[in-house]
Coordinates of C-alpha atoms and ligand atoms in Angstrom, one line a residue:
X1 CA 32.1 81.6 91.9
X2 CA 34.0 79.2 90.1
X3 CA 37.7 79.2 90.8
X4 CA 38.8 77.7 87.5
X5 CA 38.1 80.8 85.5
X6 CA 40.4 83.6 86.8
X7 CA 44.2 83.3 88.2
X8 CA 45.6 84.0 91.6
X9 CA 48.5 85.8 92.1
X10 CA 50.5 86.1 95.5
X11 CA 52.2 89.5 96.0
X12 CA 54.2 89.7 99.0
X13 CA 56.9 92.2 100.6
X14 CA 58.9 92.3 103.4
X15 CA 60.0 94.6 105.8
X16 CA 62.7 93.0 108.3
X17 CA 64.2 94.4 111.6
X18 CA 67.7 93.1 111.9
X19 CA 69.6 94.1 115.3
X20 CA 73.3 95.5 114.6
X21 CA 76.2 93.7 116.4
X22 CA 77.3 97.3 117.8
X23 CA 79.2 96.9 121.4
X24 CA 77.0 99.7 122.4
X25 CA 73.3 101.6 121.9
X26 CA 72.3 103.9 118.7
X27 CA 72.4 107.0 121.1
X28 CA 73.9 106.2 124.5
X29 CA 77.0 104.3 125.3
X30 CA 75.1 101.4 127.2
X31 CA 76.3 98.3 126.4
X32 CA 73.7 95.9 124.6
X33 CA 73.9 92.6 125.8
X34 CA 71.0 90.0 126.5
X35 CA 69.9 88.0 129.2
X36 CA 71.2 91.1 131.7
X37 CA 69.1 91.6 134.8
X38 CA 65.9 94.1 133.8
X39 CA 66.6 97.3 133.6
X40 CA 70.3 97.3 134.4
X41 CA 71.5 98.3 131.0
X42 CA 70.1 101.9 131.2
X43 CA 71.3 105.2 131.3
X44 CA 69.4 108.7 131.2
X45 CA 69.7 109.4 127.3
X46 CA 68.0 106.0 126.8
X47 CA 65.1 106.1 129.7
X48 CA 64.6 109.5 127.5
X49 CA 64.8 111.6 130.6
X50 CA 64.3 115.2 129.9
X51 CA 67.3 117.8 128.2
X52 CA 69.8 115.0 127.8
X53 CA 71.5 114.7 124.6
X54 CA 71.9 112.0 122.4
X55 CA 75.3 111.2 120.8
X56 CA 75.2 108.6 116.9
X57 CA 77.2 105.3 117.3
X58 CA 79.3 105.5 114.0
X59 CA 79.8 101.9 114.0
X60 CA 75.9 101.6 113.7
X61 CA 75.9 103.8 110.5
X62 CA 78.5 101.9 109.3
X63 CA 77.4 98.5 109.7
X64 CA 74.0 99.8 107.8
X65 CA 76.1 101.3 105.0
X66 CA 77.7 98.0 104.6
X67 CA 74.8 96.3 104.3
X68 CA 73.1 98.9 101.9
X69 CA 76.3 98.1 100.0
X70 CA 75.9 94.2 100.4
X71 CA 72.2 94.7 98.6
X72 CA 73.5 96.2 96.1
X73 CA 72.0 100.1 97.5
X74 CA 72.5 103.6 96.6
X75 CA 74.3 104.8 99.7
X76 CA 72.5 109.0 100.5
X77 CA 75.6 111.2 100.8
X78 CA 73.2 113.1 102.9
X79 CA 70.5 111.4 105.7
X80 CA 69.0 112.4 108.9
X81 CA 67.5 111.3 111.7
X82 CA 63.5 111.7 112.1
X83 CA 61.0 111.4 115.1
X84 CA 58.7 108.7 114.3
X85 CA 55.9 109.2 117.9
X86 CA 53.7 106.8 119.3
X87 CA 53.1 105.9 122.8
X88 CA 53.7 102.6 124.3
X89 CA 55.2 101.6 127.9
X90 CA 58.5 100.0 126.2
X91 CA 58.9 103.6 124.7
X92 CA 59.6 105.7 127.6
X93 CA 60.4 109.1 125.3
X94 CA 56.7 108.6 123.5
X95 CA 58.8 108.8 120.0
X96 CA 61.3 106.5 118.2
X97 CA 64.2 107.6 116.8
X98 CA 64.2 106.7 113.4
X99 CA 64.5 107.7 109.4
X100 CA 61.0 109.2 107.4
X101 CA 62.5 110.2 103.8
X102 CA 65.9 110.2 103.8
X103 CA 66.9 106.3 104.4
X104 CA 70.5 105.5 104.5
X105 CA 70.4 103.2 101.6
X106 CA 68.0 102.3 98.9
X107 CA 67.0 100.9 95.2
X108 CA 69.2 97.8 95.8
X109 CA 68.7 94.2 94.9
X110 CA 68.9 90.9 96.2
X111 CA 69.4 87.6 94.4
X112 CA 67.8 84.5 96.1
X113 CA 68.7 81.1 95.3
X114 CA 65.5 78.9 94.3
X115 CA 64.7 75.9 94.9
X116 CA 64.6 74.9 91.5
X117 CA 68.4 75.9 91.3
X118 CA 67.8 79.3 89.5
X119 CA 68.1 82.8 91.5
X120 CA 65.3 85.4 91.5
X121 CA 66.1 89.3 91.8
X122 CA 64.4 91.1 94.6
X123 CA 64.5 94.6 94.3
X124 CA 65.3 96.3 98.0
X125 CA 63.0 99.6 98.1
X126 CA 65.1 101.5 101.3
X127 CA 67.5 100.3 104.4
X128 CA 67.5 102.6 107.7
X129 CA 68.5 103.1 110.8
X130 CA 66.5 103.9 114.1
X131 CA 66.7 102.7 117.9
X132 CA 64.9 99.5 119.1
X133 CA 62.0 99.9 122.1
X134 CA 62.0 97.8 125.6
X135 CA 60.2 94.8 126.8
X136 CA 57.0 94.2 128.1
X137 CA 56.6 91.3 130.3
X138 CA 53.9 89.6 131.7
X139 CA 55.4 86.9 133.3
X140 CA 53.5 86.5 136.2
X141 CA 50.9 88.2 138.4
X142 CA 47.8 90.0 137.3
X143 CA 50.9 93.0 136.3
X144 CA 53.0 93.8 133.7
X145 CA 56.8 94.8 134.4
X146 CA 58.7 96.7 131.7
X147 CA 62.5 96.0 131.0
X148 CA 64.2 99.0 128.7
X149 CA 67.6 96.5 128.7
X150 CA 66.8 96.9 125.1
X151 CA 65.9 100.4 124.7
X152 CA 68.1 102.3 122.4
X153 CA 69.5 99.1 120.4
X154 CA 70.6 99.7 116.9
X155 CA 68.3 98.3 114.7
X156 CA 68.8 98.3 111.0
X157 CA 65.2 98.2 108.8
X158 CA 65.2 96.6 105.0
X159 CA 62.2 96.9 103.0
X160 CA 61.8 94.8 99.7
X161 CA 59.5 96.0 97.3
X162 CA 56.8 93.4 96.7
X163 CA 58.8 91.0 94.6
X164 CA 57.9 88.1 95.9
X165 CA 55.5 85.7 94.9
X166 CA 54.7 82.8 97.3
X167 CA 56.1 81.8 100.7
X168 CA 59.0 79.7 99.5
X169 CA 60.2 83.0 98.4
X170 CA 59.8 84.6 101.1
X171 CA 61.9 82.5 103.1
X172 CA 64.3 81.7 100.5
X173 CA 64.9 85.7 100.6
X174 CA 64.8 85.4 105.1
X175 CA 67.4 82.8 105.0
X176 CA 69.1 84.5 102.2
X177 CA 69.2 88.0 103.9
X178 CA 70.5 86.1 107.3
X179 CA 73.2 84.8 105.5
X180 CA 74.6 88.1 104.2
X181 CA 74.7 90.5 107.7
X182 CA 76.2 87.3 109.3
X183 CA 78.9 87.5 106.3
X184 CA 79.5 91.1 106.9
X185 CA 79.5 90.9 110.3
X186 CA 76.9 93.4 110.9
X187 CA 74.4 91.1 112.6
X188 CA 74.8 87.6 114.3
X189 CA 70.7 87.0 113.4
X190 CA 70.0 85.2 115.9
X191 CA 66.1 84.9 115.6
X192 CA 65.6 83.0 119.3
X193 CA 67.0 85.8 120.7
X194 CA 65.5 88.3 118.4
X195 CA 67.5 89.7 116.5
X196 CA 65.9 89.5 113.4
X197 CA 62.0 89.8 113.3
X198 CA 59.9 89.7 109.7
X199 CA 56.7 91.3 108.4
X200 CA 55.6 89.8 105.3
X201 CA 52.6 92.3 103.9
X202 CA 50.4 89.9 101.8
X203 CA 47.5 90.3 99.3
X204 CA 46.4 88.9 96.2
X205 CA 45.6 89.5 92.4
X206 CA 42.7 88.2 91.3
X207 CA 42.3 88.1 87.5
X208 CA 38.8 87.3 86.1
X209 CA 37.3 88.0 82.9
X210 CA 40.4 90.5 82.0
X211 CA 39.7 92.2 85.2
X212 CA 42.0 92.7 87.6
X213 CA 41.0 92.9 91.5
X214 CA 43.3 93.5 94.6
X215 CA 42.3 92.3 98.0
X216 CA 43.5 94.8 100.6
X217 CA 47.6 94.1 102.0
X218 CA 47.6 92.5 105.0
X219 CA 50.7 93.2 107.4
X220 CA 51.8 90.2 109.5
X221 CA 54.0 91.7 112.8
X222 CA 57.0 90.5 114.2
X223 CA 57.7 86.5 113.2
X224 CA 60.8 85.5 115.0
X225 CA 61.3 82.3 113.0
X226 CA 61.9 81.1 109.0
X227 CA 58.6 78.8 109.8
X228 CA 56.3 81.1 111.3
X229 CA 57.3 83.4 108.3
X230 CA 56.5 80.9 105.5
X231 CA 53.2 79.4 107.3
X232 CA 51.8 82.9 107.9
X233 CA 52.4 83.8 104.5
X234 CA 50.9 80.7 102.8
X235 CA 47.7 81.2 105.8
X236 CA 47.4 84.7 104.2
X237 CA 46.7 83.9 101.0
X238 CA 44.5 81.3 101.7
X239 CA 42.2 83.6 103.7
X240 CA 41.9 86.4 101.5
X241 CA 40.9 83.8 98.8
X242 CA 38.2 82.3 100.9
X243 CA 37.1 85.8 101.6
X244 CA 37.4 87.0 97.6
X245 CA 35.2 83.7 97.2
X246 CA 33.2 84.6 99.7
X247 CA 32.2 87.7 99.1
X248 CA 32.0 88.2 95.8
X249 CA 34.0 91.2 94.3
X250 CA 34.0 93.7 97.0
X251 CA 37.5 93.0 97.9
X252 CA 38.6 95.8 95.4
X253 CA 38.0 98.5 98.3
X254 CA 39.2 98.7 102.1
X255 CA 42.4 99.8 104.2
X256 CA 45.3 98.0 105.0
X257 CA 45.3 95.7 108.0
X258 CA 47.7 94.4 111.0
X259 CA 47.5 91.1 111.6
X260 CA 49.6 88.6 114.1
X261 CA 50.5 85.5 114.0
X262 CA 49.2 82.8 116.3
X263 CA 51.6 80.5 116.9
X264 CA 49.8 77.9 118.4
X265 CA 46.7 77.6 115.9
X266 CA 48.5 78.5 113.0
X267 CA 46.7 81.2 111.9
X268 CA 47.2 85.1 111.4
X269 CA 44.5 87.5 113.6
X270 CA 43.2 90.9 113.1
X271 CA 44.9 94.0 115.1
X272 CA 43.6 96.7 113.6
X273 CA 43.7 98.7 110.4
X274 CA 47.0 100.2 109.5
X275 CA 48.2 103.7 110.7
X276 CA 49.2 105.8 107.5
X277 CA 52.8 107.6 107.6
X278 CA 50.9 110.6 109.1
X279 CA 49.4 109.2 112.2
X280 CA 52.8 109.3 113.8
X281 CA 53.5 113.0 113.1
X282 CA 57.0 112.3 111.6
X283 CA 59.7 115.5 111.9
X284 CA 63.3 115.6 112.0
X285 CA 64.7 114.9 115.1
X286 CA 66.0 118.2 116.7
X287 CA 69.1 117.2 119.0
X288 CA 70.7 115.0 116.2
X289 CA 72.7 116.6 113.2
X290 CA 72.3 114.9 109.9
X291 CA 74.5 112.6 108.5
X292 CA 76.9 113.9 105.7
X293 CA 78.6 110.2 104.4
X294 CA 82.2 110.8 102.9
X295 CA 83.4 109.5 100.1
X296 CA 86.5 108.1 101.3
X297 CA 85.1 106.6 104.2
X298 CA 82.4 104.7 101.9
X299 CA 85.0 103.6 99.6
X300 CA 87.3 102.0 102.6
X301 CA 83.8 100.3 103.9
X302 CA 83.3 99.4 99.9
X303 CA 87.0 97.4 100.2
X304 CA 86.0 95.7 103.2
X305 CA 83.3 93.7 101.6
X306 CA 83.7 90.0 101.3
X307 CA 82.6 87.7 98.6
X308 CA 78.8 87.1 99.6
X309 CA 77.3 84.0 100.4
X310 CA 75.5 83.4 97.4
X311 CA 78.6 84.1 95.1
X312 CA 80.2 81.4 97.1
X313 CA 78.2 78.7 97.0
X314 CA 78.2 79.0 93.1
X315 CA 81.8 78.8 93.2
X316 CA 81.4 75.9 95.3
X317 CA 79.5 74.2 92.3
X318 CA 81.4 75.6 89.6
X319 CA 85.0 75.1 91.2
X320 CA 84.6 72.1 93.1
X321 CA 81.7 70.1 91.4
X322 CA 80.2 70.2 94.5
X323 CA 76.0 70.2 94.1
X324 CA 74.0 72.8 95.3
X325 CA 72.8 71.4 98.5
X326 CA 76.3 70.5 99.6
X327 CA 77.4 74.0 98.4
X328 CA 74.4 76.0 100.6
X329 CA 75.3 73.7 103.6
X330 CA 78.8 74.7 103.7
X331 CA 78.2 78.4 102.7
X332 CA 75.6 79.0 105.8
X333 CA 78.4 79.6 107.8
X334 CA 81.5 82.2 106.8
X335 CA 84.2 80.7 108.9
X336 CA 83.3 77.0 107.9
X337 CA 82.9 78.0 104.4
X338 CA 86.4 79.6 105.0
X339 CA 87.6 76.7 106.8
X340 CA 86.2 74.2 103.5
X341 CA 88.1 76.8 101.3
X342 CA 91.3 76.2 103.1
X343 CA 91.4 72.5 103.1
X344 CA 90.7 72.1 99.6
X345 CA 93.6 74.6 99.0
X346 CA 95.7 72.2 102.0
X347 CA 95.6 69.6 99.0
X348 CA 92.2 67.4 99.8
X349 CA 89.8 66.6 97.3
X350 CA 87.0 68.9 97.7
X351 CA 84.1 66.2 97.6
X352 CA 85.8 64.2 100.1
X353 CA 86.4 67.1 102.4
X354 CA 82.6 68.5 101.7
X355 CA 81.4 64.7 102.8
X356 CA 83.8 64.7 106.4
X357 CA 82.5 68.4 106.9
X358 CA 78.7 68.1 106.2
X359 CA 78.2 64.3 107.3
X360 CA 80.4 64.1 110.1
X361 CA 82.2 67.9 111.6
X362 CA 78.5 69.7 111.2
X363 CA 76.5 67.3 113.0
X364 CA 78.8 67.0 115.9
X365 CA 78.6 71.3 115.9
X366 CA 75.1 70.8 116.1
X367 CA 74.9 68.3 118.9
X368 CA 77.1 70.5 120.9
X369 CA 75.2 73.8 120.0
X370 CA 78.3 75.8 118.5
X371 CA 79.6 76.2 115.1
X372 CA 82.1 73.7 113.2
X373 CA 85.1 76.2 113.4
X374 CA 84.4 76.3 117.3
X375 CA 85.5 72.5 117.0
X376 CA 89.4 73.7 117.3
X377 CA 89.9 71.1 114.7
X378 CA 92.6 72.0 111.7
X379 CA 91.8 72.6 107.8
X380 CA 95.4 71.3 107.0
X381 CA 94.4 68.0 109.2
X382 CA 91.2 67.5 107.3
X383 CA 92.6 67.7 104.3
X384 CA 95.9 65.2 105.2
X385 CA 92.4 62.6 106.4
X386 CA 90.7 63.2 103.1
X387 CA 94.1 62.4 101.1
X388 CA 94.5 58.9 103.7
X389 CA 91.0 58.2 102.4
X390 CA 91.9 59.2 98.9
X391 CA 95.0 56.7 99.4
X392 CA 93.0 54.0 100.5
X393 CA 95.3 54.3 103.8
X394 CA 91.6 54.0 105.8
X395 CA 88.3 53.3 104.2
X396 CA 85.5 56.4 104.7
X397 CA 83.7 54.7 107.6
X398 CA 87.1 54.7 109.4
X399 CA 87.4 58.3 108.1
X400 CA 84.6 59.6 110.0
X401 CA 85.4 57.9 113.0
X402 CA 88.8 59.3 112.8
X403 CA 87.2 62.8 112.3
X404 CA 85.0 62.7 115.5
X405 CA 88.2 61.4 117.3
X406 CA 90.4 64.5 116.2
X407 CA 87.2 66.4 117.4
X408 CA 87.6 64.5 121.1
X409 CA 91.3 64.3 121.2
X410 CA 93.1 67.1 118.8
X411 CA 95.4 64.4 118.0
X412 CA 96.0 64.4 114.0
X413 CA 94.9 61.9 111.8
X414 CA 97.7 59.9 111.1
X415 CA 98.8 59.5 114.8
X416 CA 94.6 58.4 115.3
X417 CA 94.4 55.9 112.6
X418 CA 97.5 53.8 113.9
X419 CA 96.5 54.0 117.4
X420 CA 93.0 53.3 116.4
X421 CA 94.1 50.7 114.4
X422 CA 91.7 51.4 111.5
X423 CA 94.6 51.4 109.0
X424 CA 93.6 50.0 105.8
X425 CA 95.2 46.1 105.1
X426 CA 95.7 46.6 101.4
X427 CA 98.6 43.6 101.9
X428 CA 97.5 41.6 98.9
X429 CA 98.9 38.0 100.1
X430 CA 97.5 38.6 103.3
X431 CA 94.0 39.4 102.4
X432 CA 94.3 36.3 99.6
X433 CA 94.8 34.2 102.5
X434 CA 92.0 35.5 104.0
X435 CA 89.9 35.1 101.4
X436 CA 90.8 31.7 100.7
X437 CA 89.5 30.6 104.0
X438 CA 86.2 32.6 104.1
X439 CA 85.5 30.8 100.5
X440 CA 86.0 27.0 102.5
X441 CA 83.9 28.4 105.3
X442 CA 81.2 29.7 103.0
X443 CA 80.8 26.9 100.4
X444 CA 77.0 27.5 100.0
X445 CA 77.3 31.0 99.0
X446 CA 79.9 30.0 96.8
X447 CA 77.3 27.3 95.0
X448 CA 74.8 30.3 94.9
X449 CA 77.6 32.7 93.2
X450 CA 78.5 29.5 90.6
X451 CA 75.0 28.7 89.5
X452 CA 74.8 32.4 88.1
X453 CA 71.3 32.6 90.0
X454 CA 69.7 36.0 91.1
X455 CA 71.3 35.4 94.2
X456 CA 74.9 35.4 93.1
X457 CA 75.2 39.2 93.5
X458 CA 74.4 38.9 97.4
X459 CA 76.2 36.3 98.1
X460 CA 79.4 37.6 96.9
X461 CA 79.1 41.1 98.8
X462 CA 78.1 38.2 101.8
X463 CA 81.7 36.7 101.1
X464 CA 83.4 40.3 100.9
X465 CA 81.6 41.1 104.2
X466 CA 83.1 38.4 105.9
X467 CA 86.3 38.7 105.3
X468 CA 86.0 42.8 106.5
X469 CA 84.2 40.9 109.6
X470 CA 87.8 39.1 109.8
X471 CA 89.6 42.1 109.6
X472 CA 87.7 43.9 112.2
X473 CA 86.6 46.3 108.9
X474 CA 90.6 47.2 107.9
X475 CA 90.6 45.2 105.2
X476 CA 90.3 47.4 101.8
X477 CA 86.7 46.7 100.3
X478 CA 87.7 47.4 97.1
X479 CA 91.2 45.2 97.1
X480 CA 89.0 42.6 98.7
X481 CA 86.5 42.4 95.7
X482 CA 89.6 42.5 93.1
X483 CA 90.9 39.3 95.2
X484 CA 87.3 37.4 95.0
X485 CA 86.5 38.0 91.2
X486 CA 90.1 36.8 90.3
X487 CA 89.6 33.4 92.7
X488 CA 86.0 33.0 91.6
X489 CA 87.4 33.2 87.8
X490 CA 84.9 36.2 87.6
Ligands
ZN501 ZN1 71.8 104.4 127.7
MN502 MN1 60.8 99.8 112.1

């Protein structure tokens, strides 16, 4: 079949598990911590031992409202709780506490930024509540060990309605979505530890001759990174293709599929076909009451809300003039976005302070594995450096040394740049002297600069080089060059 004569189009949604940053379980008062020694977290509501009781962690409900509110969501004045049953050794009660048709939120929206610059709306279907399972390991030995450390976490699910229409979407809306419950503080995300897992469901819509066919949705489980998400959506769509291709138009029929993702080949394997809602005999859970959600506590979570990520990082453009790659580098993280809108308001000029923060304070954060505010570093001292380099008091190389040198020290940067000695000679009889002599030691560049030749242009940043060479780099460049056109009658 010739592929030039119909059109492809990817349809993907998501459904993400994000794990709430609750002290303790959904139901239990266990703490929930990682990296714990197996099975040391546990108490008898969450091993599911028979006629214990359950109890809702309100900070849970909370921190789901909040980000039902964050997506733009309906918030239900009235939801339950459900028993969702399948049977699994992480799953000691044989059901998972969870919500069928009354979600906590739902018919929200999310705006993702694009590459392109523009945002797309992506409409959010339902977000709910329900507990997380254990751990099977099979670490070593021809045995598996189970681990129910885990067992009983909150876990908040979002489902986008299939919105999305190729794999850069679909991360732009990951990273996007990671961004916000970080905001909030309802999740930290942390996908190595997994915290927040994706399932893209994928198919395609094949139009040919007016006629429209719909390859079966495939369900990819449990990606744990932005990468594994994007290449096992663009694998997806790839294969049902070949298949359409393949087999002609039969793709119109057939059940939706589990697949996972191999990591290692790159390429998404069948589980089995999909379980329909029925299969796991949904019905409210008995030993929880329902949730009735007050207006005055909704409205005191509604105040708490902070200006989201995206909003920022278009303020960031439109305020600043910073562009939009600067602007999502500095948003990515509340407190250093905080820390940027601080130092700007400390009296530095923002593009200077965005270049100290994202060339020089960020990659030191990343080398040491922490985030930039966990520097212990000042706004009020980045912004007094970004005014010295402003001043011409120290040149921006010196800047970032400086910067890395608060980092090390704590000492401020006016105190570093004297002791440093990367003060900025602006002393124009001084730097005439100097200048005079590099022209007497350099008489061949100056023949190449006085002929007008292509290589005047060289030689004279040659000339100005040498005499920052002289000055052990203090001198100021741009003093320097005023000093050389005026000698060279330029
Ligand atoms: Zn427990
Ligand atoms: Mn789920």
């Amino acid at each position: 079949m010739a592929r030039s004569d119909m059109q492809v189009e990817v349809i993907v949604g998501l459904e993400i598990h994000v794990q709430l940053c609750t002290a303790s379980k959904l139901f239990c008062g266990c703490a929930v911590e990682s990296g714990q020694p197996a099975n040391s977290l546990v108490c008898p509501v969450c091993l599911g031992m028979p006629g214990v009781l359950p109890v809702m962690n309100k900070k849970a409900v909370e921190y789901a409202a909040l980000t039902g509110l964050a997506l733009n969501c309906q918030i239900a004045s009235f939801t339950k709780w459900d028993r969702k049953s399948y049977y699994y050794p992480d799953l000691p009660k044989n059901y998972q506490v969870s919500q069928y048709d009354l979600p906590l939120a739902h018919h929200g929206f999310i705006e993702i930024p694009l590459p392109s610059g523009q945002t797309k709306r992506i409409r959010i279907r339902r977000v709910h509540l329900e507990e997380d399972a254990g751990k099977n390991l099979h670490a070593t030995g021809n045995f598996s060990q189970v681990d129910l450390n885990r067992t009983g976490t909150p876990l908040m699910e979002i489902v986008t309605e299939p919105d999305m229409n190729n794999a850069t979407e679909v991360k732009a809306l990951a990273m996007e979505l990671q961004r916000i419950v970080r905001y909030i503080g309802a999740s930290e995300a942390d996908m190595q530890k997994g915290q927040m897992r994706f399932e893209p469901n994928v198919n395609l819509a094949i139009t040919r001759h007016g006629q429209v066919f719909k390859s079966p949705i495939a369900e990819v489980k449990n990606l744990n990174s932005f990468r594994a998400l994007e290449k096992s959506v663009d694998f997806e769509a790839q294969r049902q293709l070949e298949e359409f291709l393949a087999t002609g138009l039969t793709l119109q029929t057939g059940n939706k599929t589990t697949r996972g993702w191999d990591d290692a080949h790159e390429v998404t394997v069948l589980q089995r076909e999909k379980e329909e809602a029925h299969d796991y005999r949904y019905f409210p859970e008995p030993d929880l009451v329902p949730v009735r959600v007050d207006e005055a506590w909704l409205d005191r979570i509604k105040a708490g809300i902070c200006e989201l990520p995206l909003q920022r990082q278009l303020r960031f453009v439109r305020e600043y003039g910073l562009n939009d790659y600067d602007a999502g580098v500095l948003t990515l993280e509340r407190s250093t976005a905080d820390f940027f809108d601080d130092a700007v308001k400390a009296g530095g000029q923002p593009k200077r302070i965005c270049n100290l923060l994202t060339q020089v304070g960020l990659k030191i954060a990343n080398e040491r594995g922490c985030r930039f505010v966990d520097l212990g570093i000042k706004s009020r001292d980045v912004a007094a450096l970004a005014e010295m380099i402003d001043r011409g008091q120290v040149n921006a190389s010196a800047g970032a040394r400086i910067l890395a040198e608060m980092v090390a020290t704590g000492r401020d940067p006016q105190t570093l740049s004297g002791q440093l000695n990367l003060l900025q000679k602006s002393d124009a009889s001084e730097l005439e002297a100097l200048v005079d002599q590099v022209l007497e030691a350099c008489p061949q560049a100056l023949d190449e600069i006085r002929s007008g030749g292509k290589k005047g242009p060289k030689a004279r940043s040659y000339l100005v080089g040498q005499v920052m060479q002289r000055t052990q780099g203090q001198a100021n460049p741009a003093v320097v060059s005023e000093i050389m056109a005026r000698r060279l009658g330029i």
